[in-house]
Coordinates of C-alpha atoms in Angstrom, one line a residue:
M26 CA -0.2 -0.3 -0.4
T27 CA 1.7 3.7 -1.1
K28 CA 2.4 5.1 2.3
Y29 CA 2.4 8.7 2.4
L30 CA 3.4 12.0 4.5
L31 CA 0.5 12.4 7.0
D32 CA 1.8 8.6 7.5
Y33 CA 4.5 8.0 9.0
Q34 CA 5.2 8.5 12.7
E35 CA 7.9 9.7 14.9
G36 CA 11.6 8.2 14.2
E37 CA 11.2 6.5 10.6
R38 CA 12.9 7.5 7.9
V39 CA 10.5 9.3 4.8
V40 CA 12.0 8.9 1.3
A41 CA 9.5 10.5 -1.3
F42 CA 8.8 13.4 -3.7
C43 CA 6.8 15.9 -2.8
L44 CA 5.2 19.6 -3.5
V45 CA 6.6 22.3 -2.4
K46 CA 3.5 24.5 -1.0
S47 CA 6.0 27.3 1.0
K48 CA 9.6 28.4 1.3
E49 CA 10.6 30.6 3.8
A50 CA 15.2 31.6 4.9
G51 CA 16.6 31.9 8.1
V52 CA 19.7 31.8 9.4
A53 CA 20.9 29.7 12.1
S54 CA 23.6 31.2 15.4
N55 CA 26.2 29.6 13.0
Q56 CA 25.3 32.0 10.4
S57 CA 24.9 29.1 7.8
E58 CA 21.3 29.4 6.1
Y59 CA 18.5 27.4 6.6
L60 CA 14.9 26.7 4.8
N61 CA 12.1 26.4 6.5
L62 CA 9.4 24.8 4.0
E63 CA 6.1 23.9 4.3
L64 CA 6.1 20.0 2.1
G65 CA 2.7 18.2 1.0
D66 CA 1.5 15.3 -0.8
R67 CA -2.4 13.8 -1.2
S68 CA -2.4 13.7 2.1
G69 CA -1.3 17.1 3.3
T70 CA 1.5 18.9 4.3
L71 CA 4.4 18.5 7.1
M72 CA 6.9 21.3 8.1
A73 CA 10.4 20.7 6.9
K74 CA 14.4 21.7 8.3
L75 CA 16.7 22.4 6.0
W76 CA 19.9 22.7 7.4
D77 CA 24.2 24.2 5.6
V78 CA 21.3 25.6 2.2
S79 CA 24.3 26.5 -0.4
P80 CA 23.0 29.2 -2.7
E81 CA 22.1 27.3 -6.0
M82 CA 19.6 24.7 -3.5
K83 CA 17.8 28.3 -2.4
E84 CA 17.6 29.1 -6.4
W85 CA 16.0 25.2 -7.4
I86 CA 13.7 24.7 -4.8
A87 CA 11.1 27.3 -5.4
V88 CA 6.9 26.8 -4.4
K89 CA 5.0 24.7 -6.3
S90 CA 8.2 22.5 -7.6
V91 CA 8.6 18.8 -8.0
V92 CA 11.0 17.7 -4.7
K93 CA 12.4 14.7 -4.0
I94 CA 13.4 14.3 0.5
D95 CA 15.4 11.5 2.0
A96 CA 13.9 13.0 5.6
A97 CA 13.6 11.9 8.9
V98 CA 9.7 12.5 11.1
Q99 CA 10.0 13.9 14.1
M100 CA 8.3 15.6 17.0
Y101 CA 8.9 19.8 17.3
R102 CA 6.2 21.4 20.0
G103 CA 4.0 18.6 19.6
K104 CA 3.9 18.8 16.0
K105 CA 5.7 16.0 13.4
Q106 CA 8.5 17.9 11.4
L107 CA 10.7 16.8 8.8
V108 CA 14.2 16.4 9.1
I109 CA 15.5 16.5 5.8
Q110 CA 19.1 15.1 4.7
R111 CA 18.9 14.8 1.3
I112 CA 16.6 17.3 -1.3
R113 CA 16.6 17.0 -5.3
P114 CA 14.1 18.4 -8.1
A115 CA 12.1 15.7 -9.7
A116 CA 12.9 15.3 -12.4
A117 CA 10.5 13.9 -15.9
S118 CA 12.2 10.5 -15.9
D119 CA 10.7 10.1 -12.2
E120 CA 6.7 10.0 -14.1
V121 CA 5.5 12.1 -10.6
L122 CA 1.7 11.8 -10.8
M123 CA -0.3 15.0 -9.0
E124 CA -2.8 12.9 -7.8
S125 CA 0.1 12.0 -5.8
L126 CA 1.7 15.1 -4.8
I127 CA -2.2 17.1 -3.8
P128 CA -5.0 16.2 -1.9
V129 CA -7.9 15.3 -4.1
S130 CA -12.6 15.2 -4.2
P131 CA -13.2 11.6 -3.1
V132 CA -16.1 12.0 -6.3
P133 CA -14.7 11.3 -9.9
V134 CA -14.3 14.3 -11.8
D135 CA -16.3 13.1 -14.6
E136 CA -18.8 12.2 -12.3
L137 CA -19.7 15.1 -10.8
W138 CA -19.7 16.9 -14.4
T139 CA -22.2 14.8 -15.2
K140 CA -24.1 15.2 -12.7
L141 CA -23.6 19.5 -12.8
M142 CA -24.3 19.0 -16.3
Q143 CA -28.1 17.2 -15.8
T144 CA -29.1 20.0 -13.8
V145 CA -28.1 22.9 -15.9
D146 CA -29.8 20.6 -18.5
S147 CA -33.5 20.9 -16.1
L148 CA -33.6 24.3 -16.0
K149 CA -36.9 25.9 -17.1
S150 CA -35.8 29.3 -17.6
D151 CA -34.1 30.0 -21.2
T152 CA -32.0 32.2 -20.2
L153 CA -30.4 31.5 -17.2
R154 CA -30.0 27.9 -18.7
A155 CA -28.1 30.2 -22.1
I156 CA -25.6 32.0 -19.2
I157 CA -24.3 28.4 -17.7
R158 CA -24.1 27.0 -21.0
E159 CA -22.2 29.8 -22.6
A160 CA -20.0 30.2 -19.5
L161 CA -18.8 26.1 -19.1
A162 CA -18.2 25.9 -22.7
T163 CA -15.3 28.4 -22.3
E164 CA -12.3 26.0 -22.5
E165 CA -10.7 27.5 -20.2
I166 CA -13.3 28.1 -17.2
S167 CA -14.9 24.4 -18.3
E168 CA -10.9 23.4 -17.8
R169 CA -10.6 25.5 -14.2
L170 CA -13.8 23.7 -13.0
R171 CA -12.7 20.3 -13.5
Q172 CA -9.3 21.3 -11.5
Y173 CA -9.5 24.5 -8.9
P174 CA -10.5 24.1 -5.1
A175 CA -12.9 26.1 -3.1
G176 CA -10.6 28.2 -1.2
V177 CA -7.2 27.9 0.1
K178 CA -7.5 26.7 3.5
M179 CA -11.0 26.8 4.4
H180 CA -13.4 24.3 2.4
H181 CA -12.8 21.7 -0.1
N182 CA -9.6 23.1 -0.2
Y183 CA -7.9 20.0 -3.0
Y184 CA -8.1 19.7 -6.6
H185 CA -11.1 19.9 -8.3
G186 CA -12.5 20.7 -4.4
L187 CA -15.0 23.9 -6.1
L188 CA -17.1 21.3 -8.4
E189 CA -17.0 19.3 -5.3
H190 CA -19.3 21.9 -3.7
I191 CA -21.3 22.9 -6.5
V192 CA -23.1 19.5 -6.5
S193 CA -23.1 19.2 -3.0
L194 CA -25.0 22.5 -2.9
L195 CA -27.5 21.2 -5.3
S196 CA -28.4 18.1 -3.5
A197 CA -28.9 20.3 -0.5
A198 CA -31.8 22.7 -2.5
Q199 CA -33.2 19.8 -5.0
S200 CA -33.7 18.3 -1.0
L201 CA -35.1 21.3 0.5
L202 CA -36.9 23.0 -2.4
P203 CA -40.2 20.9 -1.9
L204 CA -40.5 22.3 2.0
Y205 CA -39.7 26.2 0.9
P206 CA -42.4 27.1 -2.6
Q207 CA -41.2 30.6 -2.0
V208 CA -37.5 30.6 -3.3
D209 CA -36.9 30.3 -7.1
R210 CA -35.6 26.8 -7.9
D211 CA -34.3 28.5 -11.4
V212 CA -32.2 31.0 -9.2
L213 CA -31.2 29.2 -7.0
Y214 CA -29.7 26.3 -8.9
A215 CA -28.5 28.8 -10.7
T216 CA -26.6 30.4 -7.7
C217 CA -24.9 27.2 -6.8
I218 CA -23.1 27.0 -9.7
L219 CA -22.2 30.5 -10.4
H220 CA -21.6 31.7 -7.1
D221 CA -18.1 31.2 -6.7
I222 CA -17.0 31.1 -9.7
G223 CA -15.5 33.7 -9.9
K224 CA -12.6 32.0 -7.8
L225 CA -11.4 31.0 -10.9
Y226 CA -9.4 34.1 -11.1
E227 CA -9.5 35.1 -7.3
L228 CA -7.3 31.8 -6.6
S229 CA -4.0 31.6 -8.5
D230 CA -4.0 27.5 -9.4
P231 CA -5.3 24.9 -8.1
I232 CA -2.6 23.6 -7.1
A233 CA 0.0 25.4 -4.6
P234 CA -3.4 28.1 -4.8
D235 CA -3.0 31.6 -3.7
Y236 CA -4.7 35.3 -3.8
T237 CA -4.2 36.2 -7.2
T238 CA -3.9 41.0 -7.3
P239 CA -7.7 41.0 -8.8
G240 CA -8.6 38.6 -5.6
Q241 CA -7.1 40.7 -2.6
L242 CA -8.6 44.0 -4.9
I243 CA -11.8 43.5 -6.1
G244 CA -12.7 39.7 -4.7
H245 CA -14.7 36.9 -6.0
L246 CA -17.8 37.6 -5.9
V247 CA -17.3 41.1 -7.9
M248 CA -15.6 38.9 -10.4
G249 CA -18.4 36.7 -10.5
V250 CA -21.1 38.6 -11.4
E251 CA -18.6 40.8 -13.6
M252 CA -18.4 37.5 -15.8
V253 CA -22.1 36.8 -15.6
S254 CA -22.3 40.0 -16.9
G255 CA -19.8 39.4 -20.1
I256 CA -21.6 36.9 -20.8
C257 CA -25.0 38.8 -20.9
R258 CA -23.7 41.4 -23.0
K259 CA -21.9 38.7 -25.3
L260 CA -25.5 36.5 -25.7
D261 CA -27.2 39.6 -25.5
I262 CA -29.2 39.2 -22.5
P263 CA -30.1 42.7 -20.8
L264 CA -28.4 43.7 -18.0
G265 CA -32.2 44.1 -16.6
D266 CA -33.8 41.0 -16.6
A267 CA -35.1 40.2 -13.7
E268 CA -33.4 37.5 -13.1
V269 CA -30.1 37.8 -13.8
L270 CA -31.3 41.3 -11.1
H271 CA -32.2 37.7 -8.7
L272 CA -29.0 35.8 -9.9
K273 CA -26.1 38.9 -8.8
H274 CA -28.5 39.9 -6.0
C275 CA -27.9 35.6 -4.7
M276 CA -24.5 35.9 -5.8
L277 CA -23.4 38.9 -4.0
S278 CA -25.2 38.4 -1.1
H279 CA -24.6 34.9 -0.1
H280 CA -21.4 35.7 2.2
G281 CA -24.8 36.4 4.6
E282 CA -25.8 40.4 6.2
V283 CA -22.8 43.2 5.2
E284 CA -22.8 43.8 9.1
N285 CA -21.1 40.6 9.7
G286 CA -18.3 41.6 7.6
W287 CA -17.8 38.9 5.7
G288 CA -17.6 40.3 2.1
S289 CA -20.9 40.6 1.0
A290 CA -21.8 43.8 -1.4
V291 CA -25.5 43.5 -0.4
S292 CA -27.5 41.0 2.4
G293 CA -29.7 39.1 1.5
K294 CA -33.8 40.9 -0.1
T295 CA -35.3 37.4 -1.3
P296 CA -36.5 34.3 0.1
T297 CA -33.1 32.1 -2.5
A298 CA -30.6 34.9 -1.6
V299 CA -31.4 34.5 1.9
L300 CA -31.8 29.9 1.4
F301 CA -28.7 30.2 -0.6
H302 CA -26.9 31.5 2.3
Y303 CA -27.3 28.4 4.9
L304 CA -27.0 26.0 2.3
D305 CA -23.7 27.5 1.4
Q306 CA -22.5 27.8 4.9
I307 CA -23.9 24.2 6.1
D308 CA -22.3 22.8 3.0
S309 CA -18.7 24.3 3.5
K310 CA -18.7 24.2 7.5
M311 CA -19.6 20.7 7.2
N312 CA -16.7 20.2 5.1
A313 CA -14.4 22.0 6.9
L314 CA -15.6 20.3 10.2
G315 CA -15.4 16.7 8.8
Q316 CA -11.5 17.8 7.8
T317 CA -10.9 18.5 11.4
L318 CA -12.4 15.0 11.9
A319 CA -11.0 13.0 9.7
D320 CA -7.0 14.2 10.5
M321 CA -7.7 13.6 14.7
G322 CA -5.7 11.2 16.7
E323 CA -6.9 7.8 17.1
E324 CA -6.5 9.3 20.2
D325 CA -8.0 12.4 20.2
E326 CA -11.0 12.8 21.9
W327 CA -11.0 16.9 21.1
A328 CA -9.9 19.4 18.1
Y329 CA -9.3 22.4 16.7
A330 CA -11.2 23.9 14.2
G331 CA -10.5 26.8 12.5
V332 CA -13.8 27.9 10.7
L333 CA -15.6 27.4 13.7
R334 CA -12.8 29.6 15.9
R335 CA -13.5 26.5 18.5
K336 CA -12.3 23.7 19.6
V337 CA -15.1 20.7 18.4
W338 CA -15.7 16.9 20.3
R339 CA -15.5 13.8 18.1
G340 CA -18.7 12.4 19.6
Y341 CA -18.6 8.6 20.5

């Protein structure tokens, strides 16, 4: 059975290919340079120390590069870390699979894509169906949607995690719609699909994502609405169309009340917008909590959950 980074225990030797997620240089007491590295594979990440670093090593060890390490696992302040003995860049002949280097959604991407397209085809609104089909027909958008995470750290933060999040929201929406007839079905489904579409440009890449300059200056809510407006202009759909306005409102309000300071441009003013905000909260928080529980040791009863900013109990 393949062994990944987080499977190794204190005292064990690790010989493996890893992705460099972050790099920070430092100077030791003897004036030699060292590197603090965050190394990752599909199981997660570990911090690593590399002592006595040469100028050449500082140059080729770069964020998002793939390296092969020979290291020992040690405990430092209660957490596992790697002390690297040897390191080299991965070569093409190593044939390292990207799926082994980064966390991946447990649901196959083709399965998620099929469910997404089935929902798009079921939309009764010609306007909303046309907007979504146009977006997904754009090669860059469809390719990114099949790869990008939903975020850097908080939830669905793994390969094609955003697509998993969208399909999960659609499933939850379908279950709840019979209870709330005041909600617009097609606008709700369209919001599930497009609410985070701006993240495809807010985030830098699907491998070791960071926030782009437009992402930091504008944010994915506004970026997503700009994308919808651009599609409407291309398709000659009036920007004042009621369904388009409702969709944009749901996208701009999906982080909740403006007063909460979570990034919404406007507070939800329709049943559909209000329901979607809570659907998004449920799916994102439950995914993050699931990851927190999965990362707990067998003997751990409590763990800190960043998404809730408090400790959570495993239960019994």
